[in-house]
PDB file of C-alpha atoms in Angstrom:
ATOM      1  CA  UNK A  93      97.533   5.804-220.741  1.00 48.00           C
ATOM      2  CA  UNK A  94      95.088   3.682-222.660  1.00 51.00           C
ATOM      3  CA  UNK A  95      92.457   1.413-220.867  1.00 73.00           C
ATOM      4  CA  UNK A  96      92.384  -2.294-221.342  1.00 75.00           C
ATOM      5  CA  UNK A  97      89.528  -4.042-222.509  1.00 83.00           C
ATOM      6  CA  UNK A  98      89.271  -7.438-221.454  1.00 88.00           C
ATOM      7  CA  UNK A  99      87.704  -9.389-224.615  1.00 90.00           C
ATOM      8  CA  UNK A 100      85.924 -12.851-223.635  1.00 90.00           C
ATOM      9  CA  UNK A 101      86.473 -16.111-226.235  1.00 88.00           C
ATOM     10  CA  UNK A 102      83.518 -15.021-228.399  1.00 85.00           C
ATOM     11  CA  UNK A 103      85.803 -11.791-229.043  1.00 88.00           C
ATOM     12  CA  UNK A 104      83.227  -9.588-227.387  1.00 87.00           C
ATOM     13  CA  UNK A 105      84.100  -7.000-224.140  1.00 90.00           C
ATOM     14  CA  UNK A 106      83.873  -8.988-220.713  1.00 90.00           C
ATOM     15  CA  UNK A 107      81.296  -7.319-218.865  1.00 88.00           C
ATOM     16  CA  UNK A 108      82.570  -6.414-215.463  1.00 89.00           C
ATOM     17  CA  UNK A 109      79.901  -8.098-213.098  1.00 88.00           C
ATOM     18  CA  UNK A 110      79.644  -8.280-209.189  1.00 88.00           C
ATOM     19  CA  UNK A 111      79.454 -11.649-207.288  1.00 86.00           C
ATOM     20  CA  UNK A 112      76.562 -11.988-204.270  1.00 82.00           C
ATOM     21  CA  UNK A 113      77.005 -15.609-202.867  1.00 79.00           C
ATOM     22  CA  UNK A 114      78.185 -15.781-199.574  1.00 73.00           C
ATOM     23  CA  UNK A 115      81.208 -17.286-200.986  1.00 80.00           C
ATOM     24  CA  UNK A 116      82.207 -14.636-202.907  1.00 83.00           C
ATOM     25  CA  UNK A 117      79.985 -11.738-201.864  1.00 81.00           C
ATOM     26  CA  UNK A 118      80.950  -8.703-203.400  1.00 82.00           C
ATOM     27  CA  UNK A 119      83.748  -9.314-205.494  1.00 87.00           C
ATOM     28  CA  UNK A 120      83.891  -8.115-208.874  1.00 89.00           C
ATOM     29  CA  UNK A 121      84.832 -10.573-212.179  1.00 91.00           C
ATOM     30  CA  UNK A 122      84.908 -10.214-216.051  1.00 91.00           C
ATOM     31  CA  UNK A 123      82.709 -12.989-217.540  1.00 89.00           C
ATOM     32  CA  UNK A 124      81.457 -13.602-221.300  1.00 86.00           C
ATOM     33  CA  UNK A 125      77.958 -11.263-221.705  1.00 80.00           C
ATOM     34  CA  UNK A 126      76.430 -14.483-222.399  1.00 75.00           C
ATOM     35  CA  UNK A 127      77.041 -16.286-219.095  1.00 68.00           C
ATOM     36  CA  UNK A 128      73.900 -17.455-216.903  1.00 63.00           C
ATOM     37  CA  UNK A 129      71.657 -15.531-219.949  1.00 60.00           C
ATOM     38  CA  UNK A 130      70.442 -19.343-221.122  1.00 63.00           C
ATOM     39  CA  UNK A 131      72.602 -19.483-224.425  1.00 60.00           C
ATOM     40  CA  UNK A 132      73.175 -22.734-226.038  1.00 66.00           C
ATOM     41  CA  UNK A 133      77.142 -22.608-226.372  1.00 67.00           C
ATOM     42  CA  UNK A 134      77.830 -19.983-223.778  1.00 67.00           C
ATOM     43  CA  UNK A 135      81.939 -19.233-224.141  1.00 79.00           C
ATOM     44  CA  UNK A 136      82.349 -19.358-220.050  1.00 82.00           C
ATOM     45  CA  UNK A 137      85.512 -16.878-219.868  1.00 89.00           C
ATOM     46  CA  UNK A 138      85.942 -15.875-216.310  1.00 89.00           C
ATOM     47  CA  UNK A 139      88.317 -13.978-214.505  1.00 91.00           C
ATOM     48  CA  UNK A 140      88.358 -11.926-211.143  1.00 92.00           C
ATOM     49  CA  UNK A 141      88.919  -8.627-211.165  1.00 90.00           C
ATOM     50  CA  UNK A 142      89.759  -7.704-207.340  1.00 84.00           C
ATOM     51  CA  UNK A 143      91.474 -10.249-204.634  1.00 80.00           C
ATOM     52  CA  UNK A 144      88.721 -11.522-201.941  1.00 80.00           C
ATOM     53  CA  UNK A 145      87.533  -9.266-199.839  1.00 80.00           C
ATOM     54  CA  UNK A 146      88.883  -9.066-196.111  1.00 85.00           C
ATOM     55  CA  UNK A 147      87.467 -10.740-192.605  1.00 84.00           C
ATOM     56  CA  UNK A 148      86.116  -7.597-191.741  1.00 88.00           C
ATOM     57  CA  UNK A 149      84.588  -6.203-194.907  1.00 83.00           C
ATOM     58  CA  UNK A 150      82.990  -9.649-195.576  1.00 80.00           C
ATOM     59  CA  UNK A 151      80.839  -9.211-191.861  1.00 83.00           C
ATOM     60  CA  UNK A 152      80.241  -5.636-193.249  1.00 85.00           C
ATOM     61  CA  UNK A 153      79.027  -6.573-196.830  1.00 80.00           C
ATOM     62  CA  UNK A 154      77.053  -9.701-195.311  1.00 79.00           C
ATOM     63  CA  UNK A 155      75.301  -7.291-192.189  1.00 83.00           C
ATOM     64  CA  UNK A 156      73.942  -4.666-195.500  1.00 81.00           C
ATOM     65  CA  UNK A 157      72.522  -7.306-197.484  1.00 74.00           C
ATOM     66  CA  UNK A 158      69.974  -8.370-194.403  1.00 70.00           C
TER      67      UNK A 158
END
């Protein structure tokens, strides 16, 4: 079965990234390759590519990072 290749508005690959604000700590999202890099017209595609994490893995992730 093929894989599927998420391409951003610029018609590049998303790059799959992973999130570390408390907020979202540890989840993974597809953005443009160009986003928070300081480009003029950055394209901003974003989508998340796992559902937020649990209670309990959100204590775990949270105790690691100190």
């Amino acid at each position: 079965m093929p894989e599927v290749i998420l391409v951003c508005y610029c018609g590049n690959p998303a790059k799959l990234n992973t999130s570390w604000p408390n907020d979202n700590l540890g989840r993974r999202f597809f953005g443009c390759k160009k986003i928070g890099s300081g480009f003029r017209k950055p394209c901003q595609f974003f989508t998340w590519f796992n559902p937020p994490l649990t209670p309990r893995s959100r204590i775990v992730l949270l105790g690691l990072q100190k």
